[in-house]
mmCIF file with all atom_site columns, C-alpha atoms in Angstrom:
data_model
loop_
_atom_site.group_PDB
_atom_site.id
_atom_site.type_symbol
_atom_site.label_atom_id
_atom_site.label_alt_id
_atom_site.label_comp_id
_atom_site.label_asym_id
_atom_site.label_entity_id
_atom_site.label_seq_id
_atom_site.pdbx_PDB_ins_code
_atom_site.Cartn_x
_atom_site.Cartn_y
_atom_site.Cartn_z
_atom_site.occupancy
_atom_site.B_iso_or_equiv
_atom_site.pdbx_formal_charge
_atom_site.auth_seq_id
_atom_site.auth_comp_id
_atom_site.auth_asym_id
_atom_site.auth_atom_id
_atom_site.pdbx_PDB_model_num
ATOM 1   C CA . UNK A 1 1   ? 8.352  -33.545 34.272 1.00 70.00 ? 1   UNK A CA 1
ATOM 2   C CA . UNK A 1 2   ? 7.807  -34.112 37.971 1.00 76.00 ? 2   UNK A CA 1
ATOM 3   C CA . UNK A 1 3   ? 8.974  -31.761 40.761 1.00 76.00 ? 3   UNK A CA 1
ATOM 4   C CA . UNK A 1 4   ? 11.929 -32.963 42.844 1.00 78.00 ? 4   UNK A CA 1
ATOM 5   C CA . UNK A 1 5   ? 9.765  -32.614 45.991 1.00 76.00 ? 5   UNK A CA 1
ATOM 6   C CA . UNK A 1 6   ? 6.092  -32.395 46.888 1.00 82.00 ? 6   UNK A CA 1
ATOM 7   C CA . UNK A 1 7   ? 4.625  -28.979 47.715 1.00 83.00 ? 7   UNK A CA 1
ATOM 8   C CA . UNK A 1 8   ? 7.471  -27.199 45.924 1.00 88.00 ? 8   UNK A CA 1
ATOM 9   C CA . UNK A 1 9   ? 5.568  -25.336 43.188 1.00 90.00 ? 9   UNK A CA 1
ATOM 10  C CA . UNK A 1 10  ? 2.052  -23.898 42.980 1.00 90.00 ? 10  UNK A CA 1
ATOM 11  C CA . UNK A 1 11  ? -0.222 -25.296 40.264 1.00 90.00 ? 11  UNK A CA 1
ATOM 12  C CA . UNK A 1 12  ? -0.672 -21.900 38.563 1.00 90.00 ? 12  UNK A CA 1
ATOM 13  C CA . UNK A 1 13  ? 1.013  -21.063 35.259 1.00 90.00 ? 13  UNK A CA 1
ATOM 14  C CA . UNK A 1 14  ? 3.648  -19.810 35.583 1.00 91.00 ? 14  UNK A CA 1
ATOM 15  C CA . UNK A 1 15  ? 4.271  -21.534 38.909 1.00 93.00 ? 15  UNK A CA 1
ATOM 16  C CA . UNK A 1 16  ? 5.516  -19.971 42.124 1.00 95.00 ? 16  UNK A CA 1
ATOM 17  C CA . UNK A 1 17  ? 7.531  -21.569 44.903 1.00 96.00 ? 17  UNK A CA 1
ATOM 18  C CA . UNK A 1 18  ? 5.586  -22.582 48.003 1.00 96.00 ? 18  UNK A CA 1
ATOM 19  C CA . UNK A 1 19  ? 7.133  -21.235 51.160 1.00 96.00 ? 19  UNK A CA 1
ATOM 20  C CA . UNK A 1 20  ? 5.785  -21.205 54.667 1.00 96.00 ? 20  UNK A CA 1
ATOM 21  C CA . UNK A 1 21  ? 4.492  -18.307 56.746 1.00 97.00 ? 21  UNK A CA 1
ATOM 22  C CA . UNK A 1 22  ? 4.760  -18.777 60.488 1.00 97.00 ? 22  UNK A CA 1
ATOM 23  C CA . UNK A 1 23  ? 1.258  -18.425 61.899 1.00 97.00 ? 23  UNK A CA 1
ATOM 24  C CA . UNK A 1 24  ? 2.340  -16.618 65.074 1.00 96.00 ? 24  UNK A CA 1
ATOM 25  C CA . UNK A 1 25  ? 4.927  -14.138 63.722 1.00 96.00 ? 25  UNK A CA 1
ATOM 26  C CA . UNK A 1 26  ? 4.331  -13.959 59.961 1.00 96.00 ? 26  UNK A CA 1
ATOM 27  C CA . UNK A 1 27  ? 7.991  -14.869 59.252 1.00 97.00 ? 27  UNK A CA 1
ATOM 28  C CA . UNK A 1 28  ? 8.383  -16.378 55.766 1.00 97.00 ? 28  UNK A CA 1
ATOM 29  C CA . UNK A 1 29  ? 10.676 -19.367 55.108 1.00 97.00 ? 29  UNK A CA 1
ATOM 30  C CA . UNK A 1 30  ? 11.479 -21.735 52.258 1.00 95.00 ? 30  UNK A CA 1
ATOM 31  C CA . UNK A 1 31  ? 10.784 -24.588 51.843 1.00 94.00 ? 31  UNK A CA 1
ATOM 32  C CA . UNK A 1 32  ? 7.443  -25.092 53.602 1.00 94.00 ? 32  UNK A CA 1
ATOM 33  C CA . UNK A 1 33  ? 8.170  -26.876 56.896 1.00 93.00 ? 33  UNK A CA 1
ATOM 34  C CA . UNK A 1 34  ? 5.983  -29.773 57.995 1.00 91.00 ? 34  UNK A CA 1
ATOM 35  C CA . UNK A 1 35  ? 3.610  -29.349 60.906 1.00 92.00 ? 35  UNK A CA 1
ATOM 36  C CA . UNK A 1 36  ? 0.990  -26.809 61.931 1.00 94.00 ? 36  UNK A CA 1
ATOM 37  C CA . UNK A 1 37  ? 3.312  -23.938 62.874 1.00 96.00 ? 37  UNK A CA 1
ATOM 38  C CA . UNK A 1 38  ? 3.489  -22.720 59.232 1.00 97.00 ? 38  UNK A CA 1
ATOM 39  C CA . UNK A 1 39  ? 0.851  -22.191 56.573 1.00 97.00 ? 39  UNK A CA 1
ATOM 40  C CA . UNK A 1 40  ? 1.568  -22.546 52.846 1.00 96.00 ? 40  UNK A CA 1
ATOM 41  C CA . UNK A 1 41  ? 2.583  -19.231 51.326 1.00 97.00 ? 41  UNK A CA 1
ATOM 42  C CA . UNK A 1 42  ? 3.179  -18.650 47.570 1.00 97.00 ? 42  UNK A CA 1
ATOM 43  C CA . UNK A 1 43  ? 6.438  -16.747 47.201 1.00 97.00 ? 43  UNK A CA 1
ATOM 44  C CA . UNK A 1 44  ? 7.168  -13.910 44.802 1.00 97.00 ? 44  UNK A CA 1
ATOM 45  C CA . UNK A 1 45  ? 8.465  -14.927 41.367 1.00 96.00 ? 45  UNK A CA 1
ATOM 46  C CA . UNK A 1 46  ? 10.857 -11.935 41.267 1.00 97.00 ? 46  UNK A CA 1
ATOM 47  C CA . UNK A 1 47  ? 13.968 -11.306 43.300 1.00 97.00 ? 47  UNK A CA 1
ATOM 48  C CA . UNK A 1 48  ? 17.568 -10.151 43.211 1.00 98.00 ? 48  UNK A CA 1
ATOM 49  C CA . UNK A 1 49  ? 20.775 -12.156 43.303 1.00 98.00 ? 49  UNK A CA 1
ATOM 50  C CA . UNK A 1 50  ? 22.221 -11.955 46.808 1.00 97.00 ? 50  UNK A CA 1
ATOM 51  C CA . UNK A 1 51  ? 25.234 -14.275 46.326 1.00 98.00 ? 51  UNK A CA 1
ATOM 52  C CA . UNK A 1 52  ? 26.364 -17.037 43.957 1.00 97.00 ? 52  UNK A CA 1
ATOM 53  C CA . UNK A 1 53  ? 29.004 -19.592 43.006 1.00 96.00 ? 53  UNK A CA 1
ATOM 54  C CA . UNK A 1 54  ? 29.755 -21.749 39.977 1.00 96.00 ? 54  UNK A CA 1
ATOM 55  C CA . UNK A 1 55  ? 29.752 -25.535 40.523 1.00 91.00 ? 55  UNK A CA 1
ATOM 56  C CA . UNK A 1 56  ? 32.611 -26.518 38.205 1.00 90.00 ? 56  UNK A CA 1
ATOM 57  C CA . UNK A 1 57  ? 33.228 -30.150 39.212 1.00 85.00 ? 57  UNK A CA 1
ATOM 58  C CA . UNK A 1 58  ? 31.065 -33.245 39.442 1.00 79.00 ? 58  UNK A CA 1
ATOM 59  C CA . UNK A 1 59  ? 29.830 -33.744 43.024 1.00 78.00 ? 59  UNK A CA 1
ATOM 60  C CA . UNK A 1 60  ? 30.508 -37.031 44.818 1.00 77.00 ? 60  UNK A CA 1
ATOM 61  C CA . UNK A 1 61  ? 28.222 -39.996 44.228 1.00 75.00 ? 61  UNK A CA 1
ATOM 62  C CA . UNK A 1 62  ? 26.225 -40.624 46.293 1.00 68.00 ? 62  UNK A CA 1
ATOM 63  C CA . UNK A 1 63  ? 24.332 -38.389 46.772 1.00 66.00 ? 63  UNK A CA 1
ATOM 64  C CA . UNK A 1 64  ? 24.854 -36.953 43.262 1.00 70.00 ? 64  UNK A CA 1
ATOM 65  C CA . UNK A 1 65  ? 23.254 -39.226 40.683 1.00 69.00 ? 65  UNK A CA 1
ATOM 66  C CA . UNK A 1 66  ? 23.705 -37.150 37.555 1.00 71.00 ? 66  UNK A CA 1
ATOM 67  C CA . UNK A 1 67  ? 25.475 -38.144 34.365 1.00 72.00 ? 67  UNK A CA 1
ATOM 68  C CA . UNK A 1 68  ? 29.201 -38.843 34.261 1.00 75.00 ? 68  UNK A CA 1
ATOM 69  C CA . UNK A 1 69  ? 29.672 -36.056 31.725 1.00 78.00 ? 69  UNK A CA 1
ATOM 70  C CA . UNK A 1 70  ? 29.320 -33.056 33.990 1.00 80.00 ? 70  UNK A CA 1
ATOM 71  C CA . UNK A 1 71  ? 28.318 -29.565 32.868 1.00 85.00 ? 71  UNK A CA 1
ATOM 72  C CA . UNK A 1 72  ? 28.973 -26.697 35.336 1.00 90.00 ? 72  UNK A CA 1
ATOM 73  C CA . UNK A 1 73  ? 26.046 -24.734 36.732 1.00 90.00 ? 73  UNK A CA 1
ATOM 74  C CA . UNK A 1 74  ? 25.554 -21.514 38.657 1.00 96.00 ? 74  UNK A CA 1
ATOM 75  C CA . UNK A 1 75  ? 24.027 -21.725 42.131 1.00 95.00 ? 75  UNK A CA 1
ATOM 76  C CA . UNK A 1 76  ? 22.764 -18.639 43.904 1.00 97.00 ? 76  UNK A CA 1
ATOM 77  C CA . UNK A 1 77  ? 20.937 -17.197 46.845 1.00 98.00 ? 77  UNK A CA 1
ATOM 78  C CA . UNK A 1 78  ? 18.018 -15.102 45.585 1.00 98.00 ? 78  UNK A CA 1
ATOM 79  C CA . UNK A 1 79  ? 16.451 -12.494 47.833 1.00 98.00 ? 79  UNK A CA 1
ATOM 80  C CA . UNK A 1 80  ? 12.676 -12.281 47.464 1.00 97.00 ? 80  UNK A CA 1
ATOM 81  C CA . UNK A 1 81  ? 11.971 -8.775  48.824 1.00 95.00 ? 81  UNK A CA 1
ATOM 82  C CA . UNK A 1 82  ? 10.039 -8.743  52.077 1.00 95.00 ? 82  UNK A CA 1
ATOM 83  C CA . UNK A 1 83  ? 9.898  -12.548 52.152 1.00 97.00 ? 83  UNK A CA 1
ATOM 84  C CA . UNK A 1 84  ? 13.032 -14.697 52.388 1.00 97.00 ? 84  UNK A CA 1
ATOM 85  C CA . UNK A 1 85  ? 16.212 -15.791 50.597 1.00 97.00 ? 85  UNK A CA 1
ATOM 86  C CA . UNK A 1 86  ? 16.081 -19.019 48.574 1.00 97.00 ? 86  UNK A CA 1
ATOM 87  C CA . UNK A 1 87  ? 18.870 -21.173 47.156 1.00 95.00 ? 87  UNK A CA 1
ATOM 88  C CA . UNK A 1 88  ? 18.435 -22.188 43.522 1.00 96.00 ? 88  UNK A CA 1
ATOM 89  C CA . UNK A 1 89  ? 20.249 -22.650 40.245 1.00 94.00 ? 89  UNK A CA 1
ATOM 90  C CA . UNK A 1 90  ? 20.810 -19.593 38.088 1.00 97.00 ? 90  UNK A CA 1
ATOM 91  C CA . UNK A 1 91  ? 19.788 -20.544 34.551 1.00 95.00 ? 91  UNK A CA 1
ATOM 92  C CA . UNK A 1 92  ? 19.802 -19.146 31.024 1.00 95.00 ? 92  UNK A CA 1
ATOM 93  C CA . UNK A 1 93  ? 22.718 -16.750 31.549 1.00 96.00 ? 93  UNK A CA 1
ATOM 94  C CA . UNK A 1 94  ? 26.419 -16.815 30.675 1.00 96.00 ? 94  UNK A CA 1
ATOM 95  C CA . UNK A 1 95  ? 28.519 -17.182 33.821 1.00 96.00 ? 95  UNK A CA 1
ATOM 96  C CA . UNK A 1 96  ? 30.429 -13.988 32.912 1.00 96.00 ? 96  UNK A CA 1
ATOM 97  C CA . UNK A 1 97  ? 27.174 -11.996 32.944 1.00 96.00 ? 97  UNK A CA 1
ATOM 98  C CA . UNK A 1 98  ? 26.106 -12.956 36.472 1.00 97.00 ? 98  UNK A CA 1
ATOM 99  C CA . UNK A 1 99  ? 26.219 -10.024 38.901 1.00 97.00 ? 99  UNK A CA 1
ATOM 100 C CA . UNK A 1 100 ? 25.238 -9.582  42.535 1.00 98.00 ? 100 UNK A CA 1
ATOM 101 C CA . UNK A 1 101 ? 22.030 -7.531  42.653 1.00 97.00 ? 101 UNK A CA 1
ATOM 102 C CA . UNK A 1 102 ? 20.830 -8.547  39.202 1.00 97.00 ? 102 UNK A CA 1
ATOM 103 C CA . UNK A 1 103 ? 17.030 -8.885  38.881 1.00 98.00 ? 103 UNK A CA 1
ATOM 104 C CA . UNK A 1 104 ? 15.909 -12.491 38.517 1.00 98.00 ? 104 UNK A CA 1
ATOM 105 C CA . UNK A 1 105 ? 12.668 -14.320 37.849 1.00 97.00 ? 105 UNK A CA 1
ATOM 106 C CA . UNK A 1 106 ? 11.632 -17.852 38.788 1.00 96.00 ? 106 UNK A CA 1
ATOM 107 C CA . UNK A 1 107 ? 11.769 -20.555 36.133 1.00 94.00 ? 107 UNK A CA 1
ATOM 108 C CA . UNK A 1 108 ? 11.728 -24.350 36.203 1.00 90.00 ? 108 UNK A CA 1
ATOM 109 C CA . UNK A 1 109 ? 14.872 -26.262 35.214 1.00 85.00 ? 109 UNK A CA 1
ATOM 110 C CA . UNK A 1 110 ? 15.782 -29.891 34.583 1.00 80.00 ? 110 UNK A CA 1
ATOM 111 C CA . UNK A 1 111 ? 17.871 -31.396 37.397 1.00 78.00 ? 111 UNK A CA 1
ATOM 112 C CA . UNK A 1 112 ? 20.247 -33.618 35.419 1.00 70.00 ? 112 UNK A CA 1
ATOM 113 C CA . UNK A 1 113 ? 18.976 -34.897 32.106 1.00 62.00 ? 113 UNK A CA 1
ATOM 114 C CA . UNK A 1 114 ? 15.837 -34.638 29.976 1.00 60.00 ? 114 UNK A CA 1
ATOM 115 C CA . UNK A 1 115 ? 14.511 -38.201 29.785 1.00 61.00 ? 115 UNK A CA 1
ATOM 116 C CA . UNK A 1 116 ? 11.668 -40.333 31.143 1.00 58.00 ? 116 UNK A CA 1
ATOM 117 C CA . UNK A 1 117 ? 12.816 -39.652 34.721 1.00 70.00 ? 117 UNK A CA 1
ATOM 118 C CA . UNK A 1 118 ? 13.205 -35.888 34.302 1.00 77.00 ? 118 UNK A CA 1
ATOM 119 C CA . UNK A 1 119 ? 12.983 -34.021 37.592 1.00 81.00 ? 119 UNK A CA 1
ATOM 120 C CA . UNK A 1 120 ? 12.045 -30.329 37.800 1.00 84.00 ? 120 UNK A CA 1
ATOM 121 C CA . UNK A 1 121 ? 13.906 -28.017 40.163 1.00 89.00 ? 121 UNK A CA 1
ATOM 122 C CA . UNK A 1 122 ? 13.461 -24.337 40.912 1.00 94.00 ? 122 UNK A CA 1
ATOM 123 C CA . UNK A 1 123 ? 15.834 -21.981 39.135 1.00 95.00 ? 123 UNK A CA 1
ATOM 124 C CA . UNK A 1 124 ? 16.027 -18.264 38.534 1.00 97.00 ? 124 UNK A CA 1
ATOM 125 C CA . UNK A 1 125 ? 16.927 -16.536 35.292 1.00 97.00 ? 125 UNK A CA 1
ATOM 126 C CA . UNK A 1 126 ? 17.612 -12.906 34.412 1.00 96.00 ? 126 UNK A CA 1
ATOM 127 C CA . UNK A 1 127 ? 14.334 -10.990 34.410 1.00 93.00 ? 127 UNK A CA 1
ATOM 128 C CA . UNK A 1 128 ? 14.947 -9.701  30.877 1.00 82.00 ? 128 UNK A CA 1
ATOM 129 C CA . UNK A 1 129 ? 14.932 -13.324 29.609 1.00 69.00 ? 129 UNK A CA 1
ATOM 130 C CA . UNK A 1 130 ? 11.317 -13.707 30.676 1.00 57.00 ? 130 UNK A CA 1
ATOM 131 C CA . UNK A 1 131 ? 10.121 -10.555 28.910 1.00 52.00 ? 131 UNK A CA 1
#
């Protein structure tokens, strides 16, 4: 499975997201911007759900290139304490159990379909799932 973008995940196991830390101010952002202003910065694997929505309909094509049979997914903003807020899918949880402030942990999810062209995206799951 290949990442959807270069310089997205660290090579450690389990992986972390690669953010950027501004050299002058120390401000942390995600994703890592190009150029010399930011240095690569491995982000925390743990955070809390700041906000979310449920994608219940198939997005327009293009740009969406997923299968015709659409399965809804949860999309959230996850606050990584002292670092930044990242947007990612919320995985491995029933939609009815999602709550603002819930503790989450980074995982890797399949973008659209598990096949020869499988693409890995960042996702977060409830922290108790990882235990």
